[in-house]
Amino acid sequence: AEHQHARYNPLRDDWVLVSAHRVKRPWQGQLEKPPPEDVPRWDPNNPLCPGATRANGEVNPQYEGTFVFPNDFPALQPDAPEPDDSDHPLFRAAPARGVCKVMCFHPWSDLTLPLMSLAEIRAVIDAWAKLATELGASYPWVQIFENKGAMMGCSNPHPHCQVWASSFLPNEARLEDRTQRQHLSQHGVPMLLEYAEQEARRKERLVVENVDWLVVVPYWATWPYQTLLLPRRHVCRLQDLSEGERDSLASIMKRLLIKYDNLFEVSFPYSMGWHGAPTGPHLEEDCRHWQLHAHYYPPLLRSAPVRQFMVGYEMLAQAQRDLTPEQAAERLRSLPEVHYK
């Protein structure tokens, strides 16, 4: 806890430098502005609100729950042309096609996930599973992700996420597929199923748990208050969850996100996303090595205005963090589960 050391991340096959003593250093760097507290519940000029007009001229319906629509500025399109053939191995390109969608969690702009009811969060989970099934019928990878807060590049405060389905396995998916496949081959058990069992027993990095799920600050965490959400049983994909597991997922998500907000009494920024077994042509393959999980990557370090920067050594050498995962977990674990608001 007091001396620097490196920790191995078996999911990414890389290392992170832990330098816990550095969190005590004085800070004279960048201070972030707190998120606005006066977000209007409904704004006719906000393109994500019910009844608002989006950039392409389409008018949103007066939705009362979740609302899914094609991204007006998609990073992937289904009919993109083939790239030109390469004349040298150092200049390669490959086809990249797909579909990008936006999903609003709720009609109110001032209601984030930790402030939503369990029934409303459960509706979000069901919508995620439906999209994963529909897009996964043909696309190899369906990435569900939420960027929360301007600090994490979110351009609109309305509660929403994005879903990108791609004709290829992205880098992180290919890496996790390789490491999990190798672990199953060598040890006879899915890596993250074994990891969840170990963390449930050790408890030193445990944040919250219930009968079906647990949340930990992973042993190899890079971001200060990074967490990993894991099911207790072997589940390959989000759409494979039972009714009871979806209910308990809504509960543990709310508990975690309340703790996040309570940490610095601010609407806590993060990027999160689900990883599960590949889909499309991979649905007929043996994907037992995969275990469903969600990553939460929050940037805040020691207070609401002070964030962790991944620059310099992190960009040019390897990831580094300024407090141990055990310290982060203990602090999150001790926070109340009643929202500060």
mmCIF file of C-alpha atoms in Angstrom:
data_model
loop_
_atom_site.group_PDB
_atom_site.id
_atom_site.type_symbol
_atom_site.label_atom_id
_atom_site.label_comp_id
_atom_site.label_asym_id
_atom_site.label_seq_id
_atom_site.Cartn_x
_atom_site.Cartn_y
_atom_site.Cartn_z
ATOM 1 C CA ALA A 1 0.000 0.000 0.000
ATOM 2 C CA GLU A 2 2.934 2.378 0.571
ATOM 3 C CA HIS A 3 5.419 1.300 -2.096
ATOM 4 C CA GLN A 4 5.255 1.263 -5.858
ATOM 5 C CA HIS A 5 4.760 -2.048 -7.607
ATOM 6 C CA ALA A 6 3.342 -3.397 -10.881
ATOM 7 C CA ARG A 7 0.181 -5.493 -11.200
ATOM 8 C CA TYR A 8 -0.703 -7.815 -14.042
ATOM 9 C CA ASN A 9 -4.014 -7.501 -15.893
ATOM 10 C CA PRO A 10 -4.818 -10.982 -17.276
ATOM 11 C CA LEU A 11 -7.816 -9.674 -19.219
ATOM 12 C CA ARG A 12 -5.666 -7.317 -21.300
ATOM 13 C CA ASP A 13 -2.319 -9.116 -20.943
ATOM 14 C CA ASP A 14 -0.576 -5.968 -19.753
ATOM 15 C CA TRP A 15 0.657 -4.292 -16.576
ATOM 16 C CA VAL A 16 -0.211 -1.240 -14.484
ATOM 17 C CA LEU A 17 2.193 0.648 -12.226
ATOM 18 C CA VAL A 18 0.737 1.332 -8.747
ATOM 19 C CA SER A 19 2.352 4.328 -6.994
ATOM 20 C CA ALA A 20 0.120 4.874 -3.970
ATOM 21 C CA HIS A 21 2.401 7.420 -2.301
ATOM 22 C CA ARG A 22 1.890 9.892 -5.173
ATOM 23 C CA VAL A 23 -1.691 10.691 -4.175
ATOM 24 C CA LYS A 24 -0.270 12.840 -1.362
ATOM 25 C CA ARG A 25 1.486 15.241 -3.744
ATOM 26 C CA PRO A 26 0.141 18.826 -3.960
ATOM 27 C CA TRP A 27 -2.000 19.615 -6.982
ATOM 28 C CA GLN A 28 -1.587 22.818 -8.996
ATOM 29 C CA GLY A 29 -2.838 21.418 -12.292
ATOM 30 C CA GLN A 30 -6.110 21.498 -14.195
ATOM 31 C CA LEU A 31 -9.317 21.897 -12.170
ATOM 32 C CA GLU A 32 -12.545 20.748 -13.808
ATOM 33 C CA LYS A 33 -15.791 22.685 -13.685
ATOM 34 C CA PRO A 34 -18.525 20.890 -11.749
ATOM 35 C CA PRO A 35 -21.416 19.591 -13.877
ATOM 36 C CA PRO A 36 -24.421 21.923 -14.069
ATOM 37 C CA GLU A 37 -27.032 21.390 -11.374
ATOM 38 C CA ASP A 38 -29.781 23.279 -13.208
ATOM 39 C CA VAL A 39 -30.366 21.023 -16.226
ATOM 40 C CA PRO A 40 -33.961 21.676 -17.375
ATOM 41 C CA ARG A 41 -36.240 18.658 -17.215
ATOM 42 C CA TRP A 42 -37.443 19.365 -20.764
ATOM 43 C CA ASP A 43 -35.917 21.654 -23.357
ATOM 44 C CA PRO A 44 -37.414 21.977 -26.852
ATOM 45 C CA ASN A 45 -33.942 22.808 -28.184
ATOM 46 C CA ASN A 46 -32.396 19.619 -26.766
ATOM 47 C CA PRO A 47 -32.436 17.063 -29.631
ATOM 48 C CA LEU A 48 -32.781 14.139 -27.190
ATOM 49 C CA CYS A 49 -35.941 15.404 -25.501
ATOM 50 C CA PRO A 50 -39.427 14.098 -26.362
ATOM 51 C CA GLY A 51 -40.982 16.138 -29.155
ATOM 52 C CA ALA A 52 -37.716 17.892 -30.041
ATOM 53 C CA THR A 53 -36.390 18.180 -33.578
ATOM 54 C CA ARG A 54 -33.038 16.504 -34.255
ATOM 55 C CA ALA A 55 -30.272 17.680 -36.595
ATOM 56 C CA ASN A 56 -31.666 15.683 -39.529
ATOM 57 C CA GLY A 57 -35.092 17.303 -39.197
ATOM 58 C CA GLU A 58 -36.810 14.314 -37.607
ATOM 59 C CA VAL A 59 -39.086 14.976 -34.652
ATOM 60 C CA ASN A 60 -38.811 12.697 -31.615
ATOM 61 C CA PRO A 61 -41.995 11.035 -30.436
ATOM 62 C CA GLN A 62 -43.438 11.956 -27.040
ATOM 63 C CA TYR A 63 -41.717 8.927 -25.509
ATOM 64 C CA GLU A 64 -42.360 8.053 -21.874
ATOM 65 C CA GLY A 65 -39.724 5.369 -21.291
ATOM 66 C CA THR A 66 -36.640 4.422 -23.279
ATOM 67 C CA PHE A 67 -36.277 5.706 -26.843
ATOM 68 C CA VAL A 68 -33.942 4.253 -29.491
ATOM 69 C CA PHE A 69 -33.126 5.931 -32.810
ATOM 70 C CA PRO A 70 -30.369 5.813 -35.463
ATOM 71 C CA ASN A 71 -27.399 8.020 -34.622
ATOM 72 C CA ASP A 72 -27.641 11.149 -36.770
ATOM 73 C CA PHE A 73 -23.832 11.273 -37.016
ATOM 74 C CA PRO A 74 -22.829 7.584 -37.153
ATOM 75 C CA ALA A 75 -19.237 6.425 -36.951
ATOM 76 C CA LEU A 76 -20.227 3.252 -38.831
ATOM 77 C CA GLN A 77 -22.573 2.861 -41.792
ATOM 78 C CA PRO A 78 -23.846 -0.413 -43.291
ATOM 79 C CA ASP A 79 -23.090 0.446 -46.930
ATOM 80 C CA ALA A 80 -19.548 1.863 -46.727
ATOM 81 C CA PRO A 81 -17.432 0.991 -49.807
ATOM 82 C CA GLU A 82 -14.437 -1.335 -49.735
ATOM 83 C CA PRO A 83 -11.093 0.437 -49.190
ATOM 84 C CA ASP A 84 -8.536 0.393 -51.982
ATOM 85 C CA ASP A 85 -6.084 -2.489 -52.126
ATOM 86 C CA SER A 86 -2.800 -1.848 -50.339
ATOM 87 C CA ASP A 87 0.467 -1.840 -52.267
ATOM 88 C CA HIS A 88 2.588 -2.355 -49.122
ATOM 89 C CA PRO A 89 2.181 -4.307 -45.831
ATOM 90 C CA LEU A 90 2.815 -1.135 -43.806
ATOM 91 C CA PHE A 91 -0.212 0.563 -45.371
ATOM 92 C CA ARG A 92 -3.128 -1.761 -44.816
ATOM 93 C CA ALA A 93 -6.835 -0.978 -44.645
ATOM 94 C CA ALA A 94 -9.848 -3.200 -44.076
ATOM 95 C CA PRO A 95 -13.609 -2.858 -44.536
ATOM 96 C CA ALA A 96 -15.503 -1.361 -41.588
ATOM 97 C CA ARG A 97 -19.286 -1.379 -41.694
ATOM 98 C CA GLY A 98 -21.962 -1.230 -39.063
ATOM 99 C CA VAL A 99 -24.893 0.517 -37.430
ATOM 100 C CA CYS A 100 -24.887 3.172 -34.697
ATOM 101 C CA LYS A 101 -27.874 3.865 -32.466
ATOM 102 C CA VAL A 102 -28.640 6.212 -29.586
ATOM 103 C CA MET A 103 -30.784 5.128 -26.654
ATOM 104 C CA CYS A 104 -32.373 7.619 -24.267
ATOM 105 C CA PHE A 105 -32.896 6.166 -20.799
ATOM 106 C CA HIS A 106 -35.733 8.454 -19.731
ATOM 107 C CA PRO A 107 -37.761 11.408 -21.061
ATOM 108 C CA TRP A 108 -36.423 13.743 -18.322
ATOM 109 C CA SER A 109 -33.063 15.426 -18.954
ATOM 110 C CA ASP A 110 -32.324 15.976 -15.254
ATOM 111 C CA LEU A 111 -32.648 12.321 -14.226
ATOM 112 C CA THR A 112 -29.484 10.200 -14.311
ATOM 113 C CA LEU A 113 -29.426 6.437 -13.732
ATOM 114 C CA PRO A 114 -28.768 6.568 -9.957
ATOM 115 C CA LEU A 115 -31.819 8.820 -9.555
ATOM 116 C CA MET A 116 -34.100 6.583 -11.606
ATOM 117 C CA SER A 117 -36.388 3.955 -10.068
ATOM 118 C CA LEU A 118 -35.507 0.268 -10.177
ATOM 119 C CA ALA A 119 -38.317 -0.300 -12.688
ATOM 120 C CA GLU A 120 -36.910 2.424 -14.937
ATOM 121 C CA ILE A 121 -33.391 0.988 -14.744
ATOM 122 C CA ARG A 122 -34.794 -2.484 -15.475
ATOM 123 C CA ALA A 123 -36.433 -1.025 -18.623
ATOM 124 C CA VAL A 124 -32.988 0.227 -19.704
ATOM 125 C CA ILE A 125 -31.502 -3.251 -19.187
ATOM 126 C CA ASP A 126 -34.298 -4.855 -21.209
ATOM 127 C CA ALA A 127 -33.739 -2.357 -24.024
ATOM 128 C CA TRP A 128 -30.009 -3.140 -23.975
ATOM 129 C CA ALA A 129 -30.700 -6.871 -24.215
ATOM 130 C CA LYS A 130 -33.178 -6.340 -27.066
ATOM 131 C CA LEU A 131 -30.679 -4.292 -29.062
ATOM 132 C CA ALA A 132 -27.919 -6.808 -28.379
ATOM 133 C CA THR A 133 -30.168 -9.575 -29.728
ATOM 134 C CA GLU A 134 -31.421 -7.704 -32.774
ATOM 135 C CA LEU A 135 -28.073 -6.261 -33.892
ATOM 136 C CA GLY A 136 -26.162 -9.353 -32.790
ATOM 137 C CA ALA A 137 -28.171 -11.517 -35.164
ATOM 138 C CA SER A 138 -25.954 -10.277 -38.012
ATOM 139 C CA TYR A 139 -23.089 -8.224 -36.559
ATOM 140 C CA PRO A 140 -20.083 -9.877 -34.811
ATOM 141 C CA TRP A 141 -19.829 -7.192 -32.126
ATOM 142 C CA VAL A 142 -22.416 -4.989 -30.424
ATOM 143 C CA GLN A 143 -20.851 -2.380 -28.159
ATOM 144 C CA ILE A 144 -23.187 -0.795 -25.617
ATOM 145 C CA PHE A 145 -21.535 2.166 -23.891
ATOM 146 C CA GLU A 146 -22.426 5.248 -21.875
ATOM 147 C CA ASN A 147 -20.308 8.382 -21.651
ATOM 148 C CA LYS A 148 -21.581 10.331 -18.651
ATOM 149 C CA GLY A 149 -20.532 13.923 -18.099
ATOM 150 C CA ALA A 150 -18.828 16.548 -20.232
ATOM 151 C CA MET A 151 -15.487 15.456 -18.748
ATOM 152 C CA MET A 152 -15.913 12.138 -20.568
ATOM 153 C CA GLY A 153 -16.835 13.717 -23.895
ATOM 154 C CA CYS A 154 -20.597 13.614 -23.476
ATOM 155 C CA SER A 155 -22.075 16.437 -25.564
ATOM 156 C CA ASN A 156 -25.588 16.269 -24.099
ATOM 157 C CA PRO A 157 -26.657 15.987 -20.420
ATOM 158 C CA HIS A 158 -29.829 14.034 -21.265
ATOM 159 C CA PRO A 159 -29.466 10.455 -19.869
ATOM 160 C CA HIS A 160 -28.535 8.279 -22.810
ATOM 161 C CA CYS A 161 -26.083 5.736 -24.184
ATOM 162 C CA GLN A 162 -24.881 4.585 -27.575
ATOM 163 C CA VAL A 163 -24.893 1.196 -29.280
ATOM 164 C CA TRP A 164 -22.467 0.523 -32.120
ATOM 165 C CA ALA A 165 -22.690 -2.751 -34.040
ATOM 166 C CA SER A 166 -19.674 -3.523 -36.217
ATOM 167 C CA SER A 167 -18.763 -5.947 -38.968
ATOM 168 C CA PHE A 168 -15.492 -6.683 -37.169
ATOM 169 C CA LEU A 169 -14.251 -7.437 -33.661
ATOM 170 C CA PRO A 170 -12.743 -4.228 -32.204
ATOM 171 C CA ASN A 171 -9.318 -4.273 -30.584
ATOM 172 C CA GLU A 172 -10.534 -4.672 -26.978
ATOM 173 C CA ALA A 173 -12.916 -7.470 -27.978
ATOM 174 C CA ARG A 174 -10.192 -9.369 -29.843
ATOM 175 C CA LEU A 175 -7.818 -8.977 -26.905
ATOM 176 C CA GLU A 176 -10.349 -10.174 -24.324
ATOM 177 C CA ASP A 177 -11.355 -13.045 -26.586
ATOM 178 C CA ARG A 178 -7.735 -14.214 -26.787
ATOM 179 C CA THR A 179 -6.947 -13.921 -23.072
ATOM 180 C CA GLN A 180 -10.184 -15.558 -21.908
ATOM 181 C CA ARG A 181 -9.819 -18.383 -24.433
ATOM 182 C CA GLN A 182 -6.257 -18.999 -23.265
ATOM 183 C CA HIS A 183 -7.264 -19.012 -19.595
ATOM 184 C CA LEU A 184 -10.034 -21.566 -20.156
ATOM 185 C CA SER A 185 -7.650 -23.761 -22.109
ATOM 186 C CA GLN A 186 -4.988 -23.646 -19.380
ATOM 187 C CA HIS A 187 -7.155 -23.686 -16.245
ATOM 188 C CA GLY A 188 -10.445 -25.287 -17.293
ATOM 189 C CA VAL A 189 -12.629 -22.455 -15.972
ATOM 190 C CA PRO A 190 -13.656 -19.087 -17.481
ATOM 191 C CA MET A 191 -11.258 -16.395 -16.276
ATOM 192 C CA LEU A 192 -13.812 -13.892 -14.988
ATOM 193 C CA LEU A 193 -15.968 -16.566 -13.367
ATOM 194 C CA GLU A 194 -12.936 -17.700 -11.371
ATOM 195 C CA TYR A 195 -11.982 -14.089 -10.693
ATOM 196 C CA ALA A 196 -15.471 -13.257 -9.360
ATOM 197 C CA GLU A 197 -15.336 -16.253 -7.037
ATOM 198 C CA GLN A 198 -11.918 -15.185 -5.726
ATOM 199 C CA GLU A 199 -12.992 -11.570 -5.163
ATOM 200 C CA ALA A 200 -16.218 -12.660 -3.425
ATOM 201 C CA ARG A 201 -14.124 -14.720 -1.015
ATOM 202 C CA ARG A 202 -11.323 -12.183 -0.433
ATOM 203 C CA LYS A 203 -13.637 -9.118 -0.162
ATOM 204 C CA GLU A 204 -10.788 -6.583 0.047
ATOM 205 C CA ARG A 205 -11.720 -5.019 -3.328
ATOM 206 C CA LEU A 206 -15.462 -5.647 -3.074
ATOM 207 C CA VAL A 207 -17.695 -2.573 -3.392
ATOM 208 C CA VAL A 208 -21.253 -3.963 -3.496
ATOM 209 C CA GLU A 209 -22.774 -7.409 -4.003
ATOM 210 C CA ASN A 210 -26.096 -9.218 -4.143
ATOM 211 C CA VAL A 211 -27.268 -12.755 -4.846
ATOM 212 C CA ASP A 212 -26.483 -12.576 -8.590
ATOM 213 C CA TRP A 213 -23.816 -9.871 -9.013
ATOM 214 C CA LEU A 214 -20.766 -8.274 -7.482
ATOM 215 C CA VAL A 215 -18.873 -5.063 -8.160
ATOM 216 C CA VAL A 216 -15.151 -4.809 -7.438
ATOM 217 C CA VAL A 217 -12.341 -2.391 -8.002
ATOM 218 C CA PRO A 218 -10.296 -4.847 -10.054
ATOM 219 C CA TYR A 219 -6.877 -5.867 -8.755
ATOM 220 C CA TRP A 220 -5.400 -4.436 -11.959
ATOM 221 C CA ALA A 221 -7.516 -1.238 -12.117
ATOM 222 C CA THR A 222 -6.008 1.654 -14.060
ATOM 223 C CA TRP A 223 -8.427 4.501 -13.302
ATOM 224 C CA PRO A 224 -8.684 5.626 -9.639
ATOM 225 C CA TYR A 225 -12.234 4.410 -8.940
ATOM 226 C CA GLN A 226 -12.582 1.979 -11.832
ATOM 227 C CA THR A 227 -14.971 -0.904 -11.193
ATOM 228 C CA LEU A 228 -15.868 -4.217 -12.782
ATOM 229 C CA LEU A 229 -19.442 -5.532 -12.649
ATOM 230 C CA LEU A 230 -19.604 -9.330 -12.749
ATOM 231 C CA PRO A 231 -22.338 -12.000 -12.615
ATOM 232 C CA ARG A 232 -21.854 -14.832 -10.145
ATOM 233 C CA ARG A 233 -22.909 -17.569 -12.573
ATOM 234 C CA HIS A 234 -21.480 -18.298 -16.004
ATOM 235 C CA VAL A 235 -23.246 -15.980 -18.482
ATOM 236 C CA CYS A 236 -21.875 -15.294 -21.959
ATOM 237 C CA ARG A 237 -24.108 -12.456 -23.171
ATOM 238 C CA LEU A 238 -26.372 -9.746 -21.786
ATOM 239 C CA GLN A 239 -29.413 -11.232 -23.523
ATOM 240 C CA ASP A 240 -28.838 -14.528 -21.663
ATOM 241 C CA LEU A 241 -29.737 -13.031 -18.265
ATOM 242 C CA SER A 242 -32.794 -14.407 -16.487
ATOM 243 C CA GLU A 243 -35.644 -12.203 -15.279
ATOM 244 C CA GLY A 244 -34.337 -12.366 -11.729
ATOM 245 C CA GLU A 245 -30.794 -11.500 -12.800
ATOM 246 C CA ARG A 246 -32.078 -8.454 -14.665
ATOM 247 C CA ASP A 247 -33.921 -7.265 -11.568
ATOM 248 C CA SER A 248 -30.860 -7.741 -9.370
ATOM 249 C CA LEU A 249 -28.689 -6.053 -12.019
ATOM 250 C CA ALA A 250 -30.914 -2.955 -11.835
ATOM 251 C CA SER A 251 -30.499 -2.965 -8.069
ATOM 252 C CA ILE A 252 -26.720 -3.305 -8.016
ATOM 253 C CA MET A 253 -26.273 -0.702 -10.759
ATOM 254 C CA LYS A 254 -28.305 1.798 -8.738
ATOM 255 C CA ARG A 255 -26.336 1.044 -5.566
ATOM 256 C CA LEU A 256 -22.981 1.451 -7.343
ATOM 257 C CA LEU A 257 -23.944 4.664 -9.113
ATOM 258 C CA ILE A 258 -25.311 6.202 -5.904
ATOM 259 C CA LYS A 259 -21.960 5.471 -4.251
ATOM 260 C CA TYR A 260 -20.174 7.080 -7.204
ATOM 261 C CA ASP A 261 -22.273 10.249 -6.876
ATOM 262 C CA ASN A 262 -21.828 10.279 -3.097
ATOM 263 C CA LEU A 263 -18.026 10.017 -3.314
ATOM 264 C CA PHE A 264 -17.562 13.708 -4.140
ATOM 265 C CA GLU A 265 -21.240 14.745 -3.993
ATOM 266 C CA VAL A 266 -21.393 15.403 -7.697
ATOM 267 C CA SER A 267 -23.013 13.729 -10.705
ATOM 268 C CA PHE A 268 -20.114 11.339 -11.189
ATOM 269 C CA PRO A 269 -18.604 11.200 -14.706
ATOM 270 C CA TYR A 270 -17.547 7.911 -16.265
ATOM 271 C CA SER A 271 -17.411 5.835 -19.403
ATOM 272 C CA MET A 272 -18.937 2.393 -19.067
ATOM 273 C CA GLY A 273 -19.625 -0.466 -21.428
ATOM 274 C CA TRP A 274 -20.703 -4.081 -21.656
ATOM 275 C CA HIS A 275 -18.453 -6.855 -22.950
ATOM 276 C CA GLY A 276 -19.851 -10.266 -23.772
ATOM 277 C CA ALA A 277 -19.263 -13.092 -26.216
ATOM 278 C CA PRO A 278 -19.164 -12.071 -29.898
ATOM 279 C CA THR A 279 -22.337 -12.465 -31.908
ATOM 280 C CA GLY A 280 -23.334 -12.744 -35.592
ATOM 281 C CA PRO A 281 -21.323 -15.620 -37.092
ATOM 282 C CA HIS A 282 -19.902 -16.398 -33.624
ATOM 283 C CA LEU A 283 -23.322 -17.379 -32.257
ATOM 284 C CA GLU A 284 -22.738 -20.907 -33.594
ATOM 285 C CA GLU A 285 -19.242 -21.147 -32.073
ATOM 286 C CA ASP A 286 -18.122 -22.395 -28.667
ATOM 287 C CA CYS A 287 -17.808 -19.206 -26.590
ATOM 288 C CA ARG A 288 -17.613 -20.803 -23.140
ATOM 289 C CA HIS A 289 -14.426 -18.873 -22.421
ATOM 290 C CA TRP A 290 -16.399 -15.625 -22.331
ATOM 291 C CA GLN A 291 -17.986 -14.187 -19.202
ATOM 292 C CA LEU A 292 -20.325 -11.205 -19.411
ATOM 293 C CA HIS A 293 -19.042 -8.106 -17.613
ATOM 294 C CA ALA A 294 -19.302 -4.323 -17.542
ATOM 295 C CA HIS A 295 -16.409 -1.883 -17.168
ATOM 296 C CA TYR A 296 -16.807 1.471 -15.412
ATOM 297 C CA TYR A 297 -14.011 3.971 -16.035
ATOM 298 C CA PRO A 298 -14.422 7.176 -13.957
ATOM 299 C CA PRO A 299 -11.676 9.829 -14.297
ATOM 300 C CA LEU A 300 -11.941 11.643 -10.929
ATOM 301 C CA LEU A 301 -8.978 11.190 -8.598
ATOM 302 C CA ARG A 302 -9.072 13.074 -5.278
ATOM 303 C CA SER A 303 -12.033 15.491 -5.588
ATOM 304 C CA ALA A 304 -14.703 16.619 -8.027
ATOM 305 C CA PRO A 305 -12.407 19.160 -9.767
ATOM 306 C CA VAL A 306 -9.279 16.947 -9.892
ATOM 307 C CA ARG A 307 -9.111 14.175 -12.458
ATOM 308 C CA GLN A 308 -6.584 11.487 -13.326
ATOM 309 C CA PHE A 309 -4.752 12.247 -16.563
ATOM 310 C CA MET A 310 -3.400 9.475 -18.752
ATOM 311 C CA VAL A 311 -0.475 11.329 -20.312
ATOM 312 C CA GLY A 312 3.305 11.219 -20.418
ATOM 313 C CA TYR A 313 4.393 7.945 -18.843
ATOM 314 C CA GLU A 314 0.939 6.426 -19.327
ATOM 315 C CA MET A 315 0.924 7.184 -23.052
ATOM 316 C CA LEU A 316 4.561 6.387 -23.685
ATOM 317 C CA ALA A 317 5.303 3.535 -21.259
ATOM 318 C CA GLN A 318 2.421 1.914 -19.345
ATOM 319 C CA ALA A 319 -0.626 2.732 -17.243
ATOM 320 C CA GLN A 320 -0.021 4.140 -13.738
ATOM 321 C CA ARG A 321 -2.331 4.891 -10.798
ATOM 322 C CA ASP A 322 -1.924 6.954 -7.624
ATOM 323 C CA LEU A 323 -3.816 4.894 -5.024
ATOM 324 C CA THR A 324 -4.218 1.171 -4.584
ATOM 325 C CA PRO A 325 -7.375 -0.609 -5.757
ATOM 326 C CA GLU A 326 -7.892 -1.734 -2.156
ATOM 327 C CA GLN A 327 -7.897 1.872 -0.936
ATOM 328 C CA ALA A 328 -10.364 2.867 -3.655
ATOM 329 C CA ALA A 329 -12.647 -0.082 -2.891
ATOM 330 C CA GLU A 330 -12.647 0.637 0.843
ATOM 331 C CA ARG A 331 -13.628 4.232 0.243
ATOM 332 C CA LEU A 332 -16.451 3.315 -2.154
ATOM 333 C CA ARG A 333 -17.634 0.475 0.079
ATOM 334 C CA SER A 334 -17.954 2.774 3.097
ATOM 335 C CA LEU A 335 -20.173 5.309 1.313
ATOM 336 C CA PRO A 336 -23.911 5.412 2.023
ATOM 337 C CA GLU A 337 -26.396 3.952 -0.454
ATOM 338 C CA VAL A 338 -28.830 6.826 -0.087
ATOM 339 C CA HIS A 339 -28.180 9.505 -2.701
ATOM 340 C CA TYR A 340 -26.772 12.749 -1.321
ATOM 341 C CA LYS A 341 -29.523 14.703 -3.071
#
